JSON list of C-alpha atoms in Angstrom, two decimals:
[
{"chain": "A", "resi": 8, "resn": "THR", "atom": "CA", "xyz": [-2.58, -107.90, -114.21]},
{"chain": "A", "resi": 9, "resn": "GLY", "atom": "CA", "xyz": [-4.91, -106.91, -111.38]},
{"chain": "A", "resi": 10, "resn": "LYS", "atom": "CA", "xyz": [-8.42, -105.58, -112.13]},
{"chain": "A", "resi": 11, "resn": "ARG", "atom": "CA", "xyz": [-11.11, -104.02, -109.96]},
{"chain": "A", "resi": 12, "resn": "ASP", "atom": "CA", "xyz": [-14.41, -102.78, -111.37]},
{"chain": "A", "resi": 13, "resn": "VAL", "atom": "CA", "xyz": [-13.08, -103.53, -114.88]},
{"chain": "A", "resi": 14, "resn": "LYS", "atom": "CA", "xyz": [-10.21, -101.09, -114.26]},
{"chain": "A", "resi": 15, "resn": "VAL", "atom": "CA", "xyz": [-6.56, -102.08, -114.53]},
{"chain": "A", "resi": 16, "resn": "LEU", "atom": "CA", "xyz": [-4.73, -101.12, -111.35]},
{"chain": "A", "resi": 17, "resn": "SER", "atom": "CA", "xyz": [-1.20, -102.07, -112.39]},
{"chain": "A", "resi": 18, "resn": "ALA", "atom": "CA", "xyz": [0.40, -104.21, -115.11]},
{"chain": "A", "resi": 19, "resn": "PRO", "atom": "CA", "xyz": [4.16, -104.24, -114.49]},
{"chain": "A", "resi": 20, "resn": "VAL", "atom": "CA", "xyz": [6.51, -106.20, -116.75]},
{"chain": "A", "resi": 21, "resn": "ILE", "atom": "CA", "xyz": [9.57, -108.00, -115.36]},
{"chain": "A", "resi": 22, "resn": "ARG", "atom": "CA", "xyz": [12.53, -106.92, -117.53]},
{"chain": "A", "resi": 23, "resn": "GLU", "atom": "CA", "xyz": [15.42, -108.20, -115.43]},
{"chain": "A", "resi": 24, "resn": "PRO", "atom": "CA", "xyz": [16.03, -110.65, -112.56]},
{"chain": "A", "resi": 25, "resn": "ILE", "atom": "CA", "xyz": [14.70, -109.55, -109.17]},
{"chain": "A", "resi": 26, "resn": "LEU", "atom": "CA", "xyz": [17.75, -109.75, -106.93]},
{"chain": "A", "resi": 27, "resn": "GLY", "atom": "CA", "xyz": [17.85, -109.26, -103.16]},
{"chain": "A", "resi": 28, "resn": "GLY", "atom": "CA", "xyz": [14.10, -109.82, -102.76]},
{"chain": "A", "resi": 29, "resn": "SER", "atom": "CA", "xyz": [13.13, -106.30, -103.87]},
{"chain": "A", "resi": 30, "resn": "GLY", "atom": "CA", "xyz": [12.23, -104.68, -107.17]},
{"chain": "A", "resi": 31, "resn": "GLN", "atom": "CA", "xyz": [11.18, -101.37, -108.64]},
{"chain": "A", "resi": 32, "resn": "ILE", "atom": "CA", "xyz": [8.14, -100.42, -110.71]},
{"chain": "A", "resi": 33, "resn": "SER", "atom": "CA", "xyz": [8.90, -97.54, -113.06]},
{"chain": "A", "resi": 34, "resn": "GLY", "atom": "CA", "xyz": [6.50, -95.48, -115.14]},
{"chain": "A", "resi": 35, "resn": "ASN", "atom": "CA", "xyz": [4.82, -92.10, -115.57]},
{"chain": "A", "resi": 36, "resn": "PHE", "atom": "CA", "xyz": [3.55, -91.74, -112.02]},
{"chain": "A", "resi": 37, "resn": "THR", "atom": "CA", "xyz": [2.50, -88.68, -110.11]},
{"chain": "A", "resi": 38, "resn": "VAL", "atom": "CA", "xyz": [3.28, -88.49, -106.41]},
{"chain": "A", "resi": 39, "resn": "GLN", "atom": "CA", "xyz": [-0.35, -89.26, -105.58]},
{"chain": "A", "resi": 40, "resn": "SER", "atom": "CA", "xyz": [-0.67, -92.24, -107.94]},
{"chain": "A", "resi": 41, "resn": "ALA", "atom": "CA", "xyz": [2.67, -93.64, -106.76]},
{"chain": "A", "resi": 42, "resn": "ASN", "atom": "CA", "xyz": [1.53, -93.42, -103.13]},
{"chain": "A", "resi": 43, "resn": "GLU", "atom": "CA", "xyz": [-1.81, -95.06, -103.95]},
{"chain": "A", "resi": 44, "resn": "LEU", "atom": "CA", "xyz": [-0.07, -97.94, -105.75]},
{"chain": "A", "resi": 45, "resn": "ALA", "atom": "CA", "xyz": [2.34, -98.35, -102.83]},
{"chain": "A", "resi": 46, "resn": "VAL", "atom": "CA", "xyz": [-0.60, -98.55, -100.40]},
{"chain": "A", "resi": 47, "resn": "GLN", "atom": "CA", "xyz": [-2.32, -101.18, -102.57]},
{"chain": "A", "resi": 48, "resn": "ILE", "atom": "CA", "xyz": [0.83, -103.27, -102.74]},
{"chain": "A", "resi": 49, "resn": "ARG", "atom": "CA", "xyz": [1.43, -103.05, -98.99]},
{"chain": "A", "resi": 50, "resn": "SER", "atom": "CA", "xyz": [-2.22, -103.98, -98.33]},
{"chain": "A", "resi": 51, "resn": "GLY", "atom": "CA", "xyz": [-1.62, -107.45, -99.70]},
{"chain": "A", "resi": 52, "resn": "ALA", "atom": "CA", "xyz": [-4.12, -109.22, -101.96]},
{"chain": "A", "resi": 53, "resn": "LEU", "atom": "CA", "xyz": [-6.69, -107.12, -103.79]},
{"chain": "A", "resi": 54, "resn": "PRO", "atom": "CA", "xyz": [-10.29, -107.52, -102.58]},
{"chain": "A", "resi": 55, "resn": "THR", "atom": "CA", "xyz": [-11.28, -109.19, -105.83]},
{"chain": "A", "resi": 56, "resn": "SER", "atom": "CA", "xyz": [-10.41, -112.15, -107.97]},
{"chain": "A", "resi": 57, "resn": "LEU", "atom": "CA", "xyz": [-7.79, -111.91, -110.69]},
{"chain": "A", "resi": 58, "resn": "THR", "atom": "CA", "xyz": [-8.81, -112.10, -114.31]},
{"chain": "A", "resi": 59, "resn": "ILE", "atom": "CA", "xyz": [-6.43, -113.97, -116.62]},
{"chain": "A", "resi": 60, "resn": "VAL", "atom": "CA", "xyz": [-6.11, -111.75, -119.69]},
{"chain": "A", "resi": 61, "resn": "GLU", "atom": "CA", "xyz": [-3.55, -113.90, -121.47]},
{"chain": "A", "resi": 62, "resn": "GLU", "atom": "CA", "xyz": [-1.60, -117.03, -120.63]},
{"chain": "A", "resi": 63, "resn": "ARG", "atom": "CA", "xyz": [1.31, -118.56, -122.54]},
{"chain": "A", "resi": 64, "resn": "SER", "atom": "CA", "xyz": [3.39, -121.68, -122.00]},
{"chain": "A", "resi": 65, "resn": "VAL", "atom": "CA", "xyz": [6.98, -121.82, -123.28]},
{"chain": "A", "resi": 66, "resn": "GLY", "atom": "CA", "xyz": [8.82, -125.12, -123.37]},
{"chain": "A", "resi": 67, "resn": "ALA", "atom": "CA", "xyz": [12.00, -125.43, -121.34]},
{"chain": "A", "resi": 68, "resn": "SER", "atom": "CA", "xyz": [13.84, -126.69, -124.42]},
{"chain": "A", "resi": 69, "resn": "LEU", "atom": "CA", "xyz": [13.46, -123.33, -126.20]},
{"chain": "A", "resi": 70, "resn": "GLY", "atom": "CA", "xyz": [16.01, -121.53, -124.04]},
{"chain": "A", "resi": 71, "resn": "LYS", "atom": "CA", "xyz": [18.29, -124.58, -124.03]},
{"chain": "A", "resi": 72, "resn": "ASP", "atom": "CA", "xyz": [18.25, -124.76, -127.84]},
{"chain": "A", "resi": 73, "resn": "SER", "atom": "CA", "xyz": [19.10, -121.07, -128.10]},
{"chain": "A", "resi": 74, "resn": "ILE", "atom": "CA", "xyz": [22.04, -121.42, -125.70]},
{"chain": "A", "resi": 75, "resn": "GLU", "atom": "CA", "xyz": [23.35, -124.46, -127.57]},
{"chain": "A", "resi": 76, "resn": "ALA", "atom": "CA", "xyz": [23.06, -122.66, -130.90]},
{"chain": "A", "resi": 77, "resn": "GLY", "atom": "CA", "xyz": [24.95, -119.71, -129.45]},
{"chain": "A", "resi": 78, "resn": "GLU", "atom": "CA", "xyz": [27.67, -122.00, -128.09]},
{"chain": "A", "resi": 79, "resn": "TRP", "atom": "CA", "xyz": [28.10, -123.70, -131.47]},
{"chain": "A", "resi": 80, "resn": "ALA", "atom": "CA", "xyz": [28.25, -120.34, -133.21]},
{"chain": "A", "resi": 81, "resn": "ALA", "atom": "CA", "xyz": [30.95, -119.23, -130.75]},
{"chain": "A", "resi": 82, "resn": "VAL", "atom": "CA", "xyz": [32.96, -122.43, -131.31]},
{"chain": "A", "resi": 83, "resn": "ILE", "atom": "CA", "xyz": [32.75, -122.23, -135.10]},
{"chain": "A", "resi": 84, "resn": "GLY", "atom": "CA", "xyz": [33.59, -118.51, -135.13]},
{"chain": "A", "resi": 85, "resn": "THR", "atom": "CA", "xyz": [36.55, -119.01, -132.80]},
{"chain": "A", "resi": 86, "resn": "ALA", "atom": "CA", "xyz": [37.85, -121.92, -134.89]},
{"chain": "A", "resi": 87, "resn": "ALA", "atom": "CA", "xyz": [37.64, -119.83, -138.08]},
{"chain": "A", "resi": 88, "resn": "VAL", "atom": "CA", "xyz": [39.51, -116.96, -136.43]},
{"chain": "A", "resi": 89, "resn": "ALA", "atom": "CA", "xyz": [42.16, -119.33, -135.08]},
{"chain": "A", "resi": 90, "resn": "SER", "atom": "CA", "xyz": [42.71, -120.84, -138.53]},
{"chain": "A", "resi": 91, "resn": "PHE", "atom": "CA", "xyz": [43.14, -117.42, -140.07]},
{"chain": "A", "resi": 92, "resn": "MET", "atom": "CA", "xyz": [45.60, -116.27, -137.42]},
{"chain": "A", "resi": 93, "resn": "LEU", "atom": "CA", "xyz": [47.75, -119.39, -137.77]},
{"chain": "A", "resi": 94, "resn": "PHE", "atom": "CA", "xyz": [47.71, -119.15, -141.57]},
{"chain": "A", "resi": 95, "resn": "ALA", "atom": "CA", "xyz": [48.44, -115.43, -141.75]},
{"chain": "A", "resi": 96, "resn": "TYR", "atom": "CA", "xyz": [50.88, -114.97, -138.85]},
{"chain": "A", "resi": 97, "resn": "GLY", "atom": "CA", "xyz": [52.29, -118.40, -138.09]},
{"chain": "A", "resi": 98, "resn": "LEU", "atom": "CA", "xyz": [53.95, -118.63, -134.69]},
{"chain": "A", "resi": 99, "resn": "PHE", "atom": "CA", "xyz": [52.91, -115.09, -133.80]},
{"chain": "A", "resi": 100, "resn": "GLY", "atom": "CA", "xyz": [49.34, -116.11, -134.59]},
{"chain": "A", "resi": 101, "resn": "LEU", "atom": "CA", "xyz": [49.71, -118.89, -132.02]},
{"chain": "A", "resi": 102, "resn": "PHE", "atom": "CA", "xyz": [50.90, -116.31, -129.47]},
{"chain": "A", "resi": 103, "resn": "ALA", "atom": "CA", "xyz": [47.78, -114.25, -130.21]},
{"chain": "A", "resi": 104, "resn": "LEU", "atom": "CA", "xyz": [45.51, -117.27, -129.72]},
{"chain": "A", "resi": 105, "resn": "ILE", "atom": "CA", "xyz": [47.11, -118.01, -126.35]},
{"chain": "A", "resi": 106, "resn": "ALA", "atom": "CA", "xyz": [46.45, -114.41, -125.32]},
{"chain": "A", "resi": 107, "resn": "VAL", "atom": "CA", "xyz": [42.84, -114.63, -126.55]},
{"chain": "A", "resi": 108, "resn": "ALA", "atom": "CA", "xyz": [42.28, -117.87, -124.61]},
{"chain": "A", "resi": 109, "resn": "LEU", "atom": "CA", "xyz": [43.60, -116.23, -121.45]},
{"chain": "A", "resi": 110, "resn": "ASN", "atom": "CA", "xyz": [41.36, -113.28, -122.24]},
{"chain": "A", "resi": 111, "resn": "LEU", "atom": "CA", "xyz": [38.29, -115.52, -122.17]},
{"chain": "A", "resi": 112, "resn": "PHE", "atom": "CA", "xyz": [39.41, -117.21, -118.95]},
{"chain": "A", "resi": 113, "resn": "LEU", "atom": "CA", "xyz": [39.78, -113.80, -117.29]},
{"chain": "A", "resi": 114, "resn": "ILE", "atom": "CA", "xyz": [36.29, -112.73, -118.36]},
{"chain": "A", "resi": 115, "resn": "VAL", "atom": "CA", "xyz": [34.61, -115.94, -117.20]},
{"chain": "A", "resi": 116, "resn": "GLY", "atom": "CA", "xyz": [36.61, -115.87, -113.97]},
{"chain": "A", "resi": 117, "resn": "VAL", "atom": "CA", "xyz": [35.58, -112.31, -113.13]},
{"chain": "A", "resi": 118, "resn": "MET", "atom": "CA", "xyz": [31.95, -113.09, -113.98]},
{"chain": "A", "resi": 119, "resn": "SER", "atom": "CA", "xyz": [32.09, -116.11, -111.66]},
{"chain": "A", "resi": 120, "resn": "VAL", "atom": "CA", "xyz": [33.47, -113.98, -108.83]},
{"chain": "A", "resi": 121, "resn": "LEU", "atom": "CA", "xyz": [30.75, -111.37, -109.40]},
{"chain": "A", "resi": 122, "resn": "GLY", "atom": "CA", "xyz": [28.08, -114.08, -109.52]},
{"chain": "A", "resi": 123, "resn": "SER", "atom": "CA", "xyz": [26.97, -113.10, -113.03]},
{"chain": "A", "resi": 124, "resn": "THR", "atom": "CA", "xyz": [25.10, -115.55, -115.25]},
{"chain": "A", "resi": 125, "resn": "LEU", "atom": "CA", "xyz": [26.33, -116.20, -118.78]},
{"chain": "A", "resi": 126, "resn": "THR", "atom": "CA", "xyz": [23.26, -115.67, -120.97]},
{"chain": "A", "resi": 127, "resn": "LEU", "atom": "CA", "xyz": [22.82, -115.79, -124.74]},
{"chain": "A", "resi": 128, "resn": "PRO", "atom": "CA", "xyz": [23.62, -112.05, -125.09]},
{"chain": "A", "resi": 129, "resn": "GLY", "atom": "CA", "xyz": [26.63, -112.72, -122.86]},
{"chain": "A", "resi": 130, "resn": "ILE", "atom": "CA", "xyz": [27.86, -115.37, -125.30]},
{"chain": "A", "resi": 131, "resn": "ALA", "atom": "CA", "xyz": [27.46, -112.82, -128.09]},
{"chain": "A", "resi": 132, "resn": "GLY", "atom": "CA", "xyz": [29.59, -110.44, -126.03]},
{"chain": "A", "resi": 133, "resn": "LEU", "atom": "CA", "xyz": [32.28, -113.13, -125.66]},
{"chain": "A", "resi": 134, "resn": "VAL", "atom": "CA", "xyz": [32.33, -113.73, -129.43]},
{"chain": "A", "resi": 135, "resn": "LEU", "atom": "CA", "xyz": [32.65, -109.99, -130.03]},
{"chain": "A", "resi": 136, "resn": "THR", "atom": "CA", "xyz": [35.46, -109.88, -127.47]},
{"chain": "A", "resi": 137, "resn": "VAL", "atom": "CA", "xyz": [37.35, -112.59, -129.36]},
{"chain": "A", "resi": 138, "resn": "GLY", "atom": "CA", "xyz": [37.09, -110.50, -132.51]},
{"chain": "A", "resi": 139, "resn": "MET", "atom": "CA", "xyz": [38.30, -107.38, -130.73]},
{"chain": "A", "resi": 140, "resn": "ALA", "atom": "CA", "xyz": [41.22, -109.24, -129.12]},
{"chain": "A", "resi": 141, "resn": "VAL", "atom": "CA", "xyz": [42.31, -110.71, -132.44]},
{"chain": "A", "resi": 142, "resn": "ASP", "atom": "CA", "xyz": [41.97, -107.29, -134.06]},
{"chain": "A", "resi": 143, "resn": "ALA", "atom": "CA", "xyz": [44.28, -105.81, -131.42]},
{"chain": "A", "resi": 144, "resn": "ASN", "atom": "CA", "xyz": [46.92, -108.47, -132.07]},
{"chain": "A", "resi": 145, "resn": "VAL", "atom": "CA", "xyz": [46.61, -108.07, -135.85]},
{"chain": "A", "resi": 146, "resn": "LEU", "atom": "CA", "xyz": [47.17, -104.34, -135.47]},
{"chain": "A", "resi": 147, "resn": "ILE", "atom": "CA", "xyz": [50.28, -104.97, -133.36]},
{"chain": "A", "resi": 148, "resn": "TYR", "atom": "CA", "xyz": [51.71, -107.45, -135.86]},
{"chain": "A", "resi": 149, "resn": "GLU", "atom": "CA", "xyz": [51.06, -105.13, -138.80]},
{"chain": "A", "resi": 150, "resn": "ARG", "atom": "CA", "xyz": [52.92, -102.36, -136.99]},
{"chain": "A", "resi": 151, "resn": "ILE", "atom": "CA", "xyz": [55.82, -104.77, -136.46]},
{"chain": "A", "resi": 152, "resn": "ARG", "atom": "CA", "xyz": [55.77, -105.61, -140.16]},
{"chain": "A", "resi": 153, "resn": "GLU", "atom": "CA", "xyz": [56.00, -101.93, -141.04]},
{"chain": "A", "resi": 154, "resn": "GLU", "atom": "CA", "xyz": [59.00, -101.49, -138.77]},
{"chain": "A", "resi": 155, "resn": "LEU", "atom": "CA", "xyz": [60.70, -104.53, -140.32]},
{"chain": "A", "resi": 156, "resn": "ARG", "atom": "CA", "xyz": [60.12, -103.12, -143.81]},
{"chain": "A", "resi": 157, "resn": "ASN", "atom": "CA", "xyz": [61.75, -99.90, -142.65]},
{"chain": "A", "resi": 158, "resn": "GLY", "atom": "CA", "xyz": [64.91, -101.87, -141.94]},
{"chain": "A", "resi": 159, "resn": "LYS", "atom": "CA", "xyz": [64.80, -102.09, -138.15]},
{"chain": "A", "resi": 160, "resn": "PRO", "atom": "CA", "xyz": [66.24, -105.19, -136.42]},
{"chain": "A", "resi": 161, "resn": "ALA", "atom": "CA", "xyz": [63.77, -107.67, -134.93]},
{"chain": "A", "resi": 162, "resn": "ILE", "atom": "CA", "xyz": [63.95, -106.55, -131.29]},
{"chain": "A", "resi": 163, "resn": "SER", "atom": "CA", "xyz": [63.63, -102.85, -132.19]},
{"chain": "A", "resi": 164, "resn": "ALA", "atom": "CA", "xyz": [60.78, -103.60, -134.61]},
{"chain": "A", "resi": 165, "resn": "ILE", "atom": "CA", "xyz": [58.84, -105.49, -131.94]},
{"chain": "A", "resi": 166, "resn": "GLU", "atom": "CA", "xyz": [59.31, -102.72, -129.38]},
{"chain": "A", "resi": 167, "resn": "ALA", "atom": "CA", "xyz": [58.29, -100.01, -131.83]},
{"chain": "A", "resi": 168, "resn": "GLY", "atom": "CA", "xyz": [55.34, -102.07, -133.10]},
{"chain": "A", "resi": 169, "resn": "PHE", "atom": "CA", "xyz": [53.83, -102.47, -129.65]},
{"chain": "A", "resi": 170, "resn": "ASN", "atom": "CA", "xyz": [54.44, -98.81, -128.79]},
{"chain": "A", "resi": 171, "resn": "ARG", "atom": "CA", "xyz": [52.85, -97.54, -132.03]},
{"chain": "A", "resi": 172, "resn": "ALA", "atom": "CA", "xyz": [49.82, -99.79, -131.70]},
{"chain": "A", "resi": 173, "resn": "PHE", "atom": "CA", "xyz": [49.13, -98.93, -128.06]},
{"chain": "A", "resi": 174, "resn": "THR", "atom": "CA", "xyz": [47.43, -95.57, -128.61]},
{"chain": "A", "resi": 175, "resn": "THR", "atom": "CA", "xyz": [45.29, -96.81, -131.49]},
{"chain": "A", "resi": 176, "resn": "ILE", "atom": "CA", "xyz": [44.10, -99.89, -129.60]},
{"chain": "A", "resi": 177, "resn": "VAL", "atom": "CA", "xyz": [43.32, -97.95, -126.42]},
{"chain": "A", "resi": 178, "resn": "ASP", "atom": "CA", "xyz": [41.39, -95.28, -128.33]},
{"chain": "A", "resi": 179, "resn": "SER", "atom": "CA", "xyz": [39.27, -97.80, -130.26]},
{"chain": "A", "resi": 180, "resn": "ASN", "atom": "CA", "xyz": [38.50, -99.84, -127.14]},
{"chain": "A", "resi": 181, "resn": "LEU", "atom": "CA", "xyz": [37.71, -96.71, -125.13]},
{"chain": "A", "resi": 182, "resn": "THR", "atom": "CA", "xyz": [34.94, -95.72, -127.56]},
{"chain": "A", "resi": 183, "resn": "THR", "atom": "CA", "xyz": [33.49, -99.23, -127.33]},
{"chain": "A", "resi": 184, "resn": "LEU", "atom": "CA", "xyz": [33.70, -99.09, -123.53]},
{"chain": "A", "resi": 185, "resn": "ILE", "atom": "CA", "xyz": [31.71, -95.85, -123.51]},
{"chain": "A", "resi": 186, "resn": "ALA", "atom": "CA", "xyz": [29.02, -97.55, -125.60]},
{"chain": "A", "resi": 187, "resn": "GLY", "atom": "CA", "xyz": [29.01, -100.49, -123.17]},
{"chain": "A", "resi": 188, "resn": "ILE", "atom": "CA", "xyz": [28.59, -98.18, -120.17]},
{"chain": "A", "resi": 189, "resn": "VAL", "atom": "CA", "xyz": [25.66, -96.42, -121.86]},
{"chain": "A", "resi": 190, "resn": "MET", "atom": "CA", "xyz": [24.00, -99.77, -122.66]},
{"chain": "A", "resi": 191, "resn": "PHE", "atom": "CA", "xyz": [24.40, -100.89, -119.05]},
{"chain": "A", "resi": 192, "resn": "TRP", "atom": "CA", "xyz": [23.04, -97.60, -117.70]},
{"chain": "A", "resi": 193, "resn": "LEU", "atom": "CA", "xyz": [20.03, -97.29, -119.98]},
{"chain": "A", "resi": 194, "resn": "GLY", "atom": "CA", "xyz": [19.39, -100.94, -120.82]},
{"chain": "A", "resi": 195, "resn": "ALA", "atom": "CA", "xyz": [17.83, -103.74, -118.84]},
{"chain": "A", "resi": 196, "resn": "GLY", "atom": "CA", "xyz": [17.99, -107.51, -118.67]},
{"chain": "A", "resi": 197, "resn": "PRO", "atom": "CA", "xyz": [19.75, -109.03, -121.70]},
{"chain": "A", "resi": 198, "resn": "VAL", "atom": "CA", "xyz": [21.16, -105.68, -122.81]},
{"chain": "A", "resi": 199, "resn": "ARG", "atom": "CA", "xyz": [22.89, -105.25, -119.46]},
{"chain": "A", "resi": 200, "resn": "GLY", "atom": "CA", "xyz": [24.28, -108.78, -119.66]},
{"chain": "A", "resi": 201, "resn": "PHE", "atom": "CA", "xyz": [25.78, -108.02, -123.05]},
{"chain": "A", "resi": 202, "resn": "ALA", "atom": "CA", "xyz": [27.19, -104.72, -121.78]},
{"chain": "A", "resi": 203, "resn": "VAL", "atom": "CA", "xyz": [28.86, -106.36, -118.76]},
{"chain": "A", "resi": 204, "resn": "THR", "atom": "CA", "xyz": [30.52, -109.06, -120.86]},
{"chain": "A", "resi": 205, "resn": "LEU", "atom": "CA", "xyz": [31.63, -106.53, -123.48]},
{"chain": "A", "resi": 206, "resn": "SER", "atom": "CA", "xyz": [33.08, -104.13, -120.90]},
{"chain": "A", "resi": 207, "resn": "LEU", "atom": "CA", "xyz": [34.98, -106.89, -119.11]},
{"chain": "A", "resi": 208, "resn": "GLY", "atom": "CA", "xyz": [36.24, -108.08, -122.48]},
{"chain": "A", "resi": 209, "resn": "ILE", "atom": "CA", "xyz": [37.64, -104.64, -123.31]},
{"chain": "A", "resi": 210, "resn": "PHE", "atom": "CA", "xyz": [39.74, -104.51, -120.14]},
{"chain": "A", "resi": 211, "resn": "ALA", "atom": "CA", "xyz": [40.89, -108.10, -120.64]},
{"chain": "A", "resi": 212, "resn": "THR", "atom": "CA", "xyz": [41.77, -107.43, -124.30]},
{"chain": "A", "resi": 213, "resn": "VAL", "atom": "CA", "xyz": [44.00, -104.45, -123.56]},
{"chain": "A", "resi": 214, "resn": "PHE", "atom": "CA", "xyz": [45.65, -106.31, -120.69]},
{"chain": "A", "resi": 215, "resn": "THR", "atom": "CA", "xyz": [46.41, -109.51, -122.59]},
{"chain": "A", "resi": 216, "resn": "ALA", "atom": "CA", "xyz": [47.49, -107.75, -125.80]},
{"chain": "A", "resi": 217, "resn": "PHE", "atom": "CA", "xyz": [50.14, -105.64, -124.08]},
{"chain": "A", "resi": 218, "resn": "THR", "atom": "CA", "xyz": [51.25, -108.05, -121.37]},
{"chain": "A", "resi": 219, "resn": "VAL", "atom": "CA", "xyz": [50.71, -111.66, -122.42]},
{"chain": "A", "resi": 220, "resn": "THR", "atom": "CA", "xyz": [51.33, -111.25, -126.16]},
{"chain": "A", "resi": 221, "resn": "ARG", "atom": "CA", "xyz": [54.28, -108.94, -125.56]},
{"chain": "A", "resi": 222, "resn": "LEU", "atom": "CA", "xyz": [55.77, -111.34, -123.01]},
{"chain": "A", "resi": 223, "resn": "LEU", "atom": "CA", "xyz": [55.43, -114.35, -125.31]},
{"chain": "A", "resi": 224, "resn": "VAL", "atom": "CA", "xyz": [56.97, -112.52, -128.27]},
{"chain": "A", "resi": 225, "resn": "SER", "atom": "CA", "xyz": [59.81, -111.14, -126.14]},
{"chain": "A", "resi": 226, "resn": "LEU", "atom": "CA", "xyz": [60.59, -114.53, -124.62]},
{"chain": "A", "resi": 227, "resn": "TRP", "atom": "CA", "xyz": [60.60, -116.18, -128.03]},
{"chain": "A", "resi": 228, "resn": "ILE", "atom": "CA", "xyz": [62.81, -113.60, -129.74]},
{"chain": "A", "resi": 229, "resn": "SER", "atom": "CA", "xyz": [65.27, -113.56, -126.84]},
{"chain": "A", "resi": 230, "resn": "SER", "atom": "CA", "xyz": [65.64, -117.35, -127.08]},
{"chain": "A", "resi": 231, "resn": "GLN", "atom": "CA", "xyz": [66.53, -117.24, -130.79]},
{"chain": "A", "resi": 232, "resn": "LYS", "atom": "CA", "xyz": [70.17, -116.89, -131.74]},
{"chain": "A", "resi": 233, "resn": "SER", "atom": "CA", "xyz": [69.40, -115.40, -135.17]},
{"chain": "A", "resi": 234, "resn": "LYS", "atom": "CA", "xyz": [66.95, -112.82, -133.74]},
{"chain": "A", "resi": 235, "resn": "LYS", "atom": "CA", "xyz": [64.83, -113.08, -136.90]},
{"chain": "A", "resi": 236, "resn": "ILE", "atom": "CA", "xyz": [61.07, -112.79, -137.16]},
{"chain": "A", "resi": 237, "resn": "PRO", "atom": "CA", "xyz": [59.24, -115.92, -138.47]},
{"chain": "A", "resi": 238, "resn": "ALA", "atom": "CA", "xyz": [58.55, -115.89, -142.20]},
{"chain": "A", "resi": 239, "resn": "PRO", "atom": "CA", "xyz": [54.69, -115.58, -142.08]},
{"chain": "A", "resi": 240, "resn": "LEU", "atom": "CA", "xyz": [55.08, -112.26, -140.26]}
]
């Protein structure tokens, strides 16, 4: 905070990383006040000493502890979801977990290519993505169950199950994607990080659910002589 004659000139708050060596100060400025502030900034140091209004020191371990807690929460949540999928859907649950793992690899890979940093909100976005990916696979398997109860053979039931679930999954993920875009557009800092991870997760979820999971199920059923669905499903 800079002061001159006991008058605050400007007190900007950094809400997101300053990338590329340039930033932007937003606020309720008029053209004249914006030009005056620009002149003061370009002029270099103010012709007065700075007054420290408030000073705080935050230990480096605080952020580290938060990240570690988030990582443990992600691990425990993922393990609980994996246990449920294996118990409820057996071999098909394993197929879903393979697809979810690839989902996470895709997200992290794209973020690495883009140079994005995985923050605590980003970890929350990954955990939410795992839930959405599992939900997509559960919906597919329940549709397959319905087709089996209607008396269709295994191959026909699998094909119909994926086809019936496609529209529902795309519609639900599309509404979430719209929310992610709005958060990225209007948010800043951590909110944007969460929105990026969530949006990438939506694309990865739809891709893995209808390519990886479908491929694994198709390869397995084609290799079985009896062409029967496993008992847990």
